[in-house]
CSV table of C-alpha atoms and ligand atoms in Angstrom, one decimal:
chain,number,residue,atom,x,y,z
A,1,UNK,CA,136.2,34.1,21.7
A,2,UNK,CA,134.1,32.3,19.2
A,3,UNK,CA,135.3,32.6,15.6
A,4,UNK,CA,135.1,31.0,12.2
A,5,UNK,CA,138.4,30.4,10.5
A,6,UNK,CA,139.0,29.6,6.9
A,7,UNK,CA,141.6,26.9,7.2
A,8,UNK,CA,142.4,26.6,3.5
A,9,UNK,CA,141.4,28.5,0.4
A,10,UNK,CA,138.3,26.4,-0.2
A,11,UNK,CA,134.6,27.0,0.2
A,12,UNK,CA,134.5,23.9,2.4
A,13,UNK,CA,137.3,25.3,4.6
A,14,UNK,CA,135.2,27.3,7.1
A,15,UNK,CA,135.6,25.9,10.7
A,16,UNK,CA,134.0,27.1,13.9
A,17,UNK,CA,136.6,27.5,16.6
A,18,UNK,CA,137.5,29.2,19.9
A,19,UNK,CA,140.5,31.6,20.0
A,20,UNK,CA,142.0,33.9,22.6
A,21,UNK,CA,140.4,37.3,22.8
A,22,UNK,CA,142.5,39.9,21.0
A,23,UNK,CA,143.7,42.8,23.1
A,24,UNK,CA,143.8,46.4,21.8
A,25,UNK,CA,147.4,47.7,21.4
A,26,UNK,CA,148.5,51.3,21.3
A,27,UNK,CA,146.3,53.3,19.0
A,28,UNK,CA,143.7,50.5,18.8
A,29,UNK,CA,140.2,49.8,20.0
A,30,UNK,CA,138.6,46.5,20.7
A,31,UNK,CA,135.3,46.0,18.8
A,32,UNK,CA,132.7,43.4,19.7
A,33,UNK,CA,131.5,42.5,16.3
A,34,UNK,CA,127.8,42.1,15.8
A,35,UNK,CA,127.5,41.4,12.1
A,36,UNK,CA,129.5,40.8,9.0
A,37,UNK,CA,128.6,41.2,5.3
A,38,UNK,CA,130.1,39.4,2.3
A,39,UNK,CA,131.7,41.0,-0.7
A,40,UNK,CA,132.8,39.3,-3.9
A,41,UNK,CA,136.4,39.6,-2.6
A,42,UNK,CA,135.6,37.2,0.3
A,43,UNK,CA,134.7,34.6,-2.3
A,44,UNK,CA,137.9,35.4,-4.3
A,45,UNK,CA,139.9,34.8,-1.1
A,46,UNK,CA,138.1,31.6,-0.3
A,47,UNK,CA,138.7,30.3,-3.9
A,48,UNK,CA,142.4,31.3,-4.2
A,49,UNK,CA,141.7,34.1,-6.7
A,50,UNK,CA,143.0,37.0,-4.5
A,51,UNK,CA,146.5,36.9,-3.1
A,52,UNK,CA,147.8,37.8,0.4
A,53,UNK,CA,145.9,35.5,2.8
A,54,UNK,CA,147.7,33.1,5.0
A,55,UNK,CA,145.7,30.2,6.4
A,56,UNK,CA,144.1,29.6,8.8
A,57,UNK,CA,142.6,33.1,9.0
A,58,UNK,CA,139.5,34.8,10.2
A,59,UNK,CA,137.7,35.8,6.9
A,60,UNK,CA,135.2,38.4,5.8
A,61,UNK,CA,136.4,42.0,5.3
A,62,UNK,CA,133.3,43.9,6.3
A,63,UNK,CA,131.7,44.0,9.7
A,64,UNK,CA,130.1,46.3,12.3
A,65,UNK,CA,130.0,46.3,16.1
A,66,UNK,CA,130.5,48.3,19.2
A,67,UNK,CA,133.7,49.6,20.9
A,68,UNK,CA,134.2,47.7,24.1
A,69,UNK,CA,137.7,48.8,25.1
A,70,UNK,CA,140.3,51.4,24.2
A,71,UNK,CA,144.0,50.7,23.8
A,72,UNK,CA,146.7,52.9,25.5
A,73,UNK,CA,146.6,56.6,24.5
A,74,UNK,CA,143.5,56.2,22.3
A,75,UNK,CA,141.4,58.7,24.2
A,76,UNK,CA,144.1,61.3,23.5
A,77,UNK,CA,144.3,60.8,19.7
A,78,UNK,CA,140.9,59.7,18.4
A,79,UNK,CA,137.3,60.6,18.8
A,80,UNK,CA,136.0,57.1,19.8
A,81,UNK,CA,134.5,56.0,23.0
A,82,UNK,CA,133.4,52.8,24.7
A,83,UNK,CA,129.8,51.9,23.6
A,84,UNK,CA,130.0,53.6,20.2
A,85,UNK,CA,128.5,51.6,17.3
A,86,UNK,CA,131.2,51.5,14.6
A,87,UNK,CA,132.2,50.2,11.3
A,88,UNK,CA,135.9,49.3,11.1
A,89,UNK,CA,137.3,50.1,7.6
A,90,UNK,CA,138.6,47.4,5.3
A,91,UNK,CA,142.0,49.1,4.8
A,92,UNK,CA,142.8,50.4,8.3
A,93,UNK,CA,146.1,52.1,7.4
A,94,UNK,CA,144.6,54.3,4.5
A,95,UNK,CA,143.2,57.2,6.5
A,96,UNK,CA,142.9,59.7,3.6
A,97,UNK,CA,144.6,61.0,0.5
A,98,UNK,CA,145.6,59.1,-2.6
A,99,UNK,CA,146.3,55.4,-2.7
A,100,UNK,CA,149.8,54.4,-1.8
A,101,UNK,CA,151.0,50.8,-1.8
A,102,UNK,CA,152.1,50.9,1.9
A,103,UNK,CA,148.6,52.1,2.9
A,104,UNK,CA,146.8,49.1,1.5
A,105,UNK,CA,149.0,46.2,2.5
A,106,UNK,CA,146.9,45.5,5.6
A,107,UNK,CA,143.3,44.5,4.6
A,108,UNK,CA,140.7,43.1,7.0
A,109,UNK,CA,139.7,39.6,6.1
A,110,UNK,CA,142.8,39.1,3.9
A,111,UNK,CA,146.0,40.0,5.6
A,112,UNK,CA,144.3,41.0,8.9
A,113,UNK,CA,141.7,39.2,11.0
A,114,UNK,CA,138.2,39.7,9.5
A,115,UNK,CA,134.7,39.8,10.8
A,116,UNK,CA,133.7,36.2,11.5
A,117,UNK,CA,134.8,36.5,15.2
A,118,UNK,CA,133.3,37.9,18.4
A,119,UNK,CA,136.1,40.5,18.8
A,120,UNK,CA,138.6,42.4,16.7
A,121,UNK,CA,141.3,44.9,17.6
A,122,UNK,CA,141.6,47.6,15.0
A,123,UNK,CA,143.3,51.0,14.7
A,124,UNK,CA,141.1,53.7,16.4
A,125,UNK,CA,141.7,55.9,13.3
A,126,UNK,CA,140.0,53.3,11.1
A,127,UNK,CA,136.6,53.1,12.7
A,128,UNK,CA,133.6,55.2,11.5
A,129,UNK,CA,130.5,55.7,13.6
A,130,UNK,CA,127.4,53.9,12.4
A,131,UNK,CA,124.5,56.1,11.4
A,132,UNK,CA,121.6,55.9,13.9
A,133,UNK,CA,119.1,54.7,11.3
A,134,UNK,CA,121.1,51.6,10.5
A,135,UNK,CA,121.4,48.3,12.4
A,136,UNK,CA,124.6,46.3,12.7
A,137,UNK,CA,123.9,44.2,9.6
A,138,UNK,CA,123.2,47.2,7.5
A,139,UNK,CA,126.3,48.9,8.9
A,140,UNK,CA,128.4,45.8,8.1
A,141,UNK,CA,127.6,46.3,4.4
A,142,UNK,CA,129.3,49.7,4.1
A,143,UNK,CA,133.1,49.6,4.1
A,144,UNK,CA,133.9,47.9,0.7
A,145,UNK,CA,130.7,48.4,-1.4
A,146,UNK,CA,129.4,51.7,-0.2
A,147,UNK,CA,132.9,53.3,-0.2
A,148,UNK,CA,133.5,52.1,-3.8
A,149,UNK,CA,130.1,53.3,-5.0
A,150,UNK,CA,130.5,56.6,-3.3
A,151,UNK,CA,134.0,57.1,-5.0
A,152,UNK,CA,132.4,56.2,-8.4
A,153,UNK,CA,129.7,58.8,-8.1
A,154,UNK,CA,132.1,61.4,-6.7
A,155,UNK,CA,134.8,60.7,-9.3
A,156,UNK,CA,132.4,61.4,-12.2
A,157,UNK,CA,131.0,64.5,-10.4
A,158,UNK,CA,127.5,63.1,-10.8
A,159,UNK,CA,124.9,65.8,-10.5
A,160,UNK,CA,121.3,66.5,-11.6
A,161,UNK,CA,121.1,65.6,-15.3
A,162,UNK,CA,124.0,63.1,-15.3
A,163,UNK,CA,123.4,59.7,-16.8
A,164,UNK,CA,124.7,56.7,-14.8
A,165,UNK,CA,124.8,53.2,-16.1
A,166,UNK,CA,125.0,50.3,-13.5
A,167,UNK,CA,125.7,46.7,-14.3
A,168,UNK,CA,123.8,44.2,-12.2
A,169,UNK,CA,122.1,44.3,-8.9
A,170,UNK,CA,125.1,43.4,-6.7
A,171,UNK,CA,126.3,45.3,-3.6
A,172,UNK,CA,128.3,48.0,-5.4
A,173,UNK,CA,125.7,48.6,-8.1
A,174,UNK,CA,122.8,49.1,-5.6
A,175,UNK,CA,124.8,51.5,-3.5
A,176,UNK,CA,125.8,53.4,-6.7
A,177,UNK,CA,122.1,53.5,-7.6
A,178,UNK,CA,121.2,55.0,-4.3
A,179,UNK,CA,124.0,57.6,-4.3
A,180,UNK,CA,123.3,58.4,-8.0
A,181,UNK,CA,119.6,59.0,-7.3
A,182,UNK,CA,120.4,61.1,-4.2
A,183,UNK,CA,122.7,63.2,-6.5
A,184,UNK,CA,119.8,63.8,-9.0
A,185,UNK,CA,121.1,61.6,-11.8
A,186,UNK,CA,119.2,59.5,-14.3
A,187,UNK,CA,120.1,55.8,-13.8
A,188,UNK,CA,120.1,53.1,-16.4
A,189,UNK,CA,120.2,49.7,-14.7
A,190,UNK,CA,121.2,46.5,-16.5
A,191,UNK,CA,120.3,43.2,-14.8
A,192,UNK,CA,119.6,39.5,-15.7
A,193,UNK,CA,116.0,39.2,-14.7
A,194,UNK,CA,112.7,41.2,-14.7
A,195,UNK,CA,112.4,40.5,-11.0
A,196,UNK,CA,115.7,42.1,-10.1
A,197,UNK,CA,115.1,45.0,-12.5
A,198,UNK,CA,111.8,45.6,-10.7
A,199,UNK,CA,113.8,45.8,-7.4
A,200,UNK,CA,116.0,48.3,-9.1
A,201,UNK,CA,113.0,50.3,-10.3
A,202,UNK,CA,111.7,50.5,-6.8
A,203,UNK,CA,115.0,51.9,-5.6
A,204,UNK,CA,114.7,54.6,-8.2
A,205,UNK,CA,116.3,53.3,-11.4
A,206,UNK,CA,114.8,55.3,-14.4
A,207,UNK,CA,115.5,52.9,-17.2
A,208,UNK,CA,115.8,49.1,-17.1
A,209,UNK,CA,117.7,46.8,-19.5
A,210,UNK,CA,117.6,43.0,-19.3
A,211,UNK,CA,121.1,42.2,-20.4
A,212,UNK,CA,120.2,38.6,-21.1
A,213,UNK,CA,117.4,39.4,-23.4
A,214,UNK,CA,119.4,42.4,-24.7
A,215,UNK,CA,123.1,41.4,-24.8
A,216,UNK,CA,123.8,44.7,-26.7
A,217,UNK,CA,122.8,46.7,-23.6
A,218,UNK,CA,125.3,49.4,-24.7
A,219,UNK,CA,123.1,50.0,-27.8
A,220,UNK,CA,120.1,50.2,-25.5
A,221,UNK,CA,122.0,52.9,-23.5
A,222,UNK,CA,122.6,54.8,-26.7
A,223,UNK,CA,118.9,54.5,-27.6
A,224,UNK,CA,117.7,55.7,-24.2
A,225,UNK,CA,120.1,58.7,-24.2
A,226,UNK,CA,119.4,59.6,-27.9
A,227,UNK,CA,122.9,58.7,-28.9
A,228,UNK,CA,124.7,60.7,-26.2
A,229,UNK,CA,125.8,57.8,-23.8
A,230,UNK,CA,126.5,57.8,-20.1
A,231,UNK,CA,128.5,60.2,-18.0
A,232,UNK,CA,129.4,57.4,-15.7
A,233,UNK,CA,129.5,53.6,-16.2
A,234,UNK,CA,130.2,51.8,-13.0
A,235,UNK,CA,132.2,48.8,-14.4
A,236,UNK,CA,131.5,46.3,-11.7
A,237,UNK,CA,131.7,43.2,-14.0
A,238,UNK,CA,135.0,43.3,-15.9
A,239,UNK,CA,136.0,41.3,-18.9
A,240,UNK,CA,132.5,40.3,-20.0
A,241,UNK,CA,131.3,43.9,-20.2
A,242,UNK,CA,134.3,46.3,-20.4
A,243,UNK,CA,134.2,46.7,-24.2
A,244,UNK,CA,130.5,47.6,-24.1
A,245,UNK,CA,131.0,50.0,-21.2
A,246,UNK,CA,133.4,51.9,-23.4
A,247,UNK,CA,130.7,52.0,-26.2
A,248,UNK,CA,128.0,53.1,-23.7
A,249,UNK,CA,130.1,56.0,-22.3
A,250,UNK,CA,129.4,59.6,-23.5
A,251,UNK,CA,132.2,61.9,-24.8
A,252,UNK,CA,134.2,62.8,-21.7
A,253,UNK,CA,132.5,60.1,-19.7
A,254,UNK,CA,134.0,58.0,-16.9
A,255,UNK,CA,134.3,54.2,-16.9
A,256,UNK,CA,134.8,53.5,-13.2
A,257,UNK,CA,136.6,50.2,-13.2
A,258,UNK,CA,136.2,48.0,-10.1
A,259,UNK,CA,134.9,44.6,-10.9
A,260,UNK,CA,136.1,41.2,-12.1
A,261,UNK,CA,133.0,39.0,-11.6
A,262,UNK,CA,132.9,38.7,-15.4
A,263,UNK,CA,136.7,38.0,-15.7
A,264,UNK,CA,139.7,40.3,-15.5
A,265,UNK,CA,140.7,40.5,-19.2
A,266,UNK,CA,139.0,42.4,-22.0
A,267,UNK,CA,139.6,43.4,-25.6
A,268,UNK,CA,138.8,47.1,-26.0
A,269,UNK,CA,138.5,49.6,-28.8
A,270,UNK,CA,141.3,52.0,-27.8
A,271,UNK,CA,140.2,54.4,-30.6
A,272,UNK,CA,136.9,54.9,-28.8
A,273,UNK,CA,138.7,55.7,-25.6
A,274,UNK,CA,140.8,58.3,-27.4
A,275,UNK,CA,138.1,59.8,-29.6
A,276,UNK,CA,135.6,60.2,-26.8
A,277,UNK,CA,138.4,61.3,-24.4
A,278,UNK,CA,137.1,58.9,-21.8
A,279,UNK,CA,138.3,58.7,-18.2
A,280,UNK,CA,139.1,55.1,-17.4
A,281,UNK,CA,139.4,55.3,-13.6
A,282,UNK,CA,140.7,52.4,-11.6
A,283,UNK,CA,139.6,52.2,-8.0
A,284,UNK,CA,140.8,50.2,-5.0
A,285,UNK,CA,137.9,50.6,-2.5
A,286,UNK,CA,139.0,53.8,-0.8
A,287,UNK,CA,140.3,55.4,2.4
A,288,UNK,CA,138.7,55.8,5.9
A,289,UNK,CA,137.9,59.4,4.9
A,290,UNK,CA,136.1,58.1,1.8
A,291,UNK,CA,134.1,55.7,4.0
A,292,UNK,CA,133.3,58.5,6.4
A,293,UNK,CA,132.0,60.6,3.5
A,294,UNK,CA,129.9,57.8,2.1
A,295,UNK,CA,128.4,57.2,5.6
A,296,UNK,CA,127.6,60.9,5.9
A,297,UNK,CA,125.8,60.8,2.5
A,298,UNK,CA,123.9,57.6,3.7
A,299,UNK,CA,122.9,59.4,6.9
A,300,UNK,CA,121.9,62.6,5.2
A,301,UNK,CA,119.7,60.8,2.6
A,302,UNK,CA,118.6,58.1,5.1
A,303,UNK,CA,119.8,55.5,2.6
A,304,UNK,CA,119.0,51.9,3.6
A,305,UNK,CA,121.5,49.3,2.3
A,306,UNK,CA,119.7,46.5,0.5
A,307,UNK,CA,120.3,43.2,2.3
A,308,UNK,CA,119.1,40.2,0.3
A,309,UNK,CA,119.4,37.7,3.2
A,310,UNK,CA,120.6,37.6,6.8
A,311,UNK,CA,122.4,34.4,7.8
A,312,UNK,CA,123.2,33.2,11.4
A,313,UNK,CA,126.8,32.9,12.5
A,314,UNK,CA,126.6,29.1,12.0
A,315,UNK,CA,125.2,29.6,8.5
A,316,UNK,CA,128.3,31.3,7.1
A,317,UNK,CA,128.8,28.4,4.7
A,318,UNK,CA,125.3,29.0,3.3
A,319,UNK,CA,126.0,32.7,2.8
A,320,UNK,CA,129.2,31.9,0.9
A,321,UNK,CA,127.4,29.3,-1.2
A,322,UNK,CA,124.8,31.9,-2.3
A,323,UNK,CA,127.5,34.4,-3.2
A,324,UNK,CA,129.3,31.6,-5.2
A,325,UNK,CA,126.1,30.8,-7.1
A,326,UNK,CA,126.3,34.3,-8.5
A,327,UNK,CA,123.2,36.3,-9.7
A,328,UNK,CA,120.9,34.7,-7.1
A,329,UNK,CA,121.2,37.6,-4.7
A,330,UNK,CA,120.2,41.3,-4.9
A,331,UNK,CA,122.4,43.7,-2.9
A,332,UNK,CA,124.2,42.3,0.1
A,333,UNK,CA,124.4,39.1,2.1
A,334,UNK,CA,124.8,39.6,5.9
A,335,UNK,CA,125.9,37.3,8.6
A,336,UNK,CA,124.6,38.2,12.0
A,337,UNK,CA,126.4,37.2,15.2
A,338,UNK,CA,124.4,35.5,18.0
A,339,UNK,CA,124.0,38.7,19.9
A,340,UNK,CA,123.3,40.8,16.7
B,401,NAP,N1,138.1,47.7,-7.0
B,401,NAP,C1,137.2,48.0,-6.0
B,401,NAP,O1,137.3,49.2,-5.5
B,401,NAP,C2,136.1,47.2,-5.7
B,401,NAP,C3,135.3,47.4,-4.5
B,401,NAP,C4,134.2,46.6,-4.3
B,401,NAP,C5,133.9,45.6,-5.2
B,401,NAP,N2,134.7,45.3,-6.2
B,401,NAP,C6,134.4,44.3,-7.2
B,401,NAP,O2,133.3,44.7,-7.9
B,401,NAP,C7,132.6,43.5,-8.3
B,401,NAP,C8,131.2,43.6,-7.9
B,401,NAP,O3,131.1,43.5,-6.5
B,401,NAP,P1,129.8,43.2,-5.7
B,401,NAP,O4,130.1,43.1,-4.3
B,401,NAP,O5,128.8,44.2,-6.1
B,401,NAP,O6,129.4,41.8,-6.3
B,401,NAP,P2,128.1,41.0,-6.2
B,401,NAP,O7,127.2,41.5,-5.1
B,401,NAP,O8,128.4,39.6,-6.3
B,401,NAP,O9,127.3,41.4,-7.6
B,401,NAP,C9,127.7,40.9,-8.8
B,401,NAP,C10,126.6,41.2,-9.8
B,401,NAP,O10,127.2,41.4,-11.1
B,401,NAP,C11,126.2,41.2,-12.1
B,401,NAP,N3,126.7,40.7,-13.3
B,401,NAP,C12,127.4,39.5,-13.5
B,401,NAP,N4,127.7,39.3,-14.8
B,401,NAP,C13,127.2,40.4,-15.4
B,401,NAP,C14,127.1,40.8,-16.8
B,401,NAP,N5,127.7,40.1,-17.7
B,401,NAP,N6,126.5,42.0,-17.1
B,401,NAP,C15,126.0,42.7,-16.1
B,401,NAP,N7,126.0,42.4,-14.8
B,401,NAP,C16,126.6,41.2,-14.5
B,401,NAP,C17,125.1,40.4,-11.5
B,401,NAP,O11,123.9,41.2,-11.4
B,401,NAP,P3,122.5,40.6,-11.7
B,401,NAP,O12,122.3,39.4,-10.8
B,401,NAP,O13,121.6,41.7,-11.4
B,401,NAP,O14,122.4,40.2,-13.2
B,401,NAP,C18,125.7,40.1,-10.1
B,401,NAP,O15,124.7,40.0,-9.1
B,401,NAP,C19,133.4,42.3,-7.8
B,401,NAP,O16,134.3,41.9,-8.8
B,401,NAP,C20,134.2,42.9,-6.6
B,401,NAP,O17,135.3,42.2,-6.3
B,401,NAP,C21,135.8,46.1,-6.5
C-alpha cells in the first residue's frame, strides 16, 4: 500500500513509501482510509513534544474510510460489515467507562499506525459508523476534536441558559461551539482576528472577544455576563490562558482542561478555585462510546465540521506547515487520499 511515514520527529521527516498491506487479525477490521485530519497532537508528535512514538511510523491519529475486510470472528462479536463508512477511534482499546492507563497505551498515529496510509487494521470495537451527511474528510475530523468537545459540553451539563467560553477557533473550540449552541447555551468566543470571530458568529457564537485587542478577555466575559462568569470554559490553550480561565468561570463553573498550544505551565489563583468551588476537569480525549455519542449528536443536529483546507495526500507537508504556523487556520485541516 501507499503510505507516508514520519521517519524522525521533524517536520521535514515525512516520506512517501510503499509498505505491505496490513491484514486484519482476530477481532479486527481492515479499513481503506479515504481521508485524514490533523490535530495539534500530530504536530506535537512530529516535533518531539509528545512521547511514545517510535520512528519510522505512519502518522496522523484521525482518519475515516470504509471497511473492506473482516478479521476472524468479527461478524460474531461486532456490528460492522464490509462497505460500511467508518471512523476508527484514536484510542482503540478504550471502549467505554472511565479512563484507565491500560486503555490508552495504544493510540493511532502515536503508538499505532495512523491515517496517512491506504489501509489500516483496527479493532472492530473501535470503529464508529460515519453519519450519512458527512463525507470522508469531515468524518476524519471527529475522533480527537469532536469527542473532546462533546465531553466538555457533557461534563458541564450544558443546557439552555448555560454560558460557555471558548478560546480560539481551532478544531476543539469550533466543535464545542456547535455542540454548545445545539444544547441551547450562550457562547462567548475569543479569537485573534475579526475575520475569525466573524466565522464564529456565523456558526452561532453570541458574543465575540478579540483577545489580541482585549488581552483581559476574562474581564470582558465578566462584563458580558454582568459579573456572573461562565458555566464552562473550554481551556484549549493552556499556560497562556489558564489563570484568566479561572477568573472567567462562574461560581461552581467548570474549567475543562485539554490544551497546551499556549504552554503546559501556569500560575493560578488557588483561592479563586476554592472560593468559587470550581470544577477543574482534566480530559484525555475519550472512549469509543464518547465518540459514538458525539457522532450521534452530530447526526441529530446535522452538524457540519468546519474544514479550513483540504490537502492532497502528497501535500501532507503543507498541511503540517499550516498547523505549525498556528492561528492561520479555522477549524480543521484535512488530507484527502487519492480516491477520497
Ligand atoms: N486533552 C484532550 O482531550 C485533547 C483533545 C483534543 C485536543 N487537545 C489539545 O487542545 C489544544 C487545541 O487543539 P486544537 O486541535 O483545537 O488546536 P488548533 O486547531 O491548532 O487550534 C488552536 C487555536 O488556539 C487558539 N489560541 C492560541 N493561543 C491562544 C490564546 N492565547 N488565547 C486564545 N486562543 C488561543 C488559536 O485560535 P485563533 O486562531 O482563533 O486565535 C488557535 O487557532 C491542543 O493543545 C491539543 O493538543 C487536547
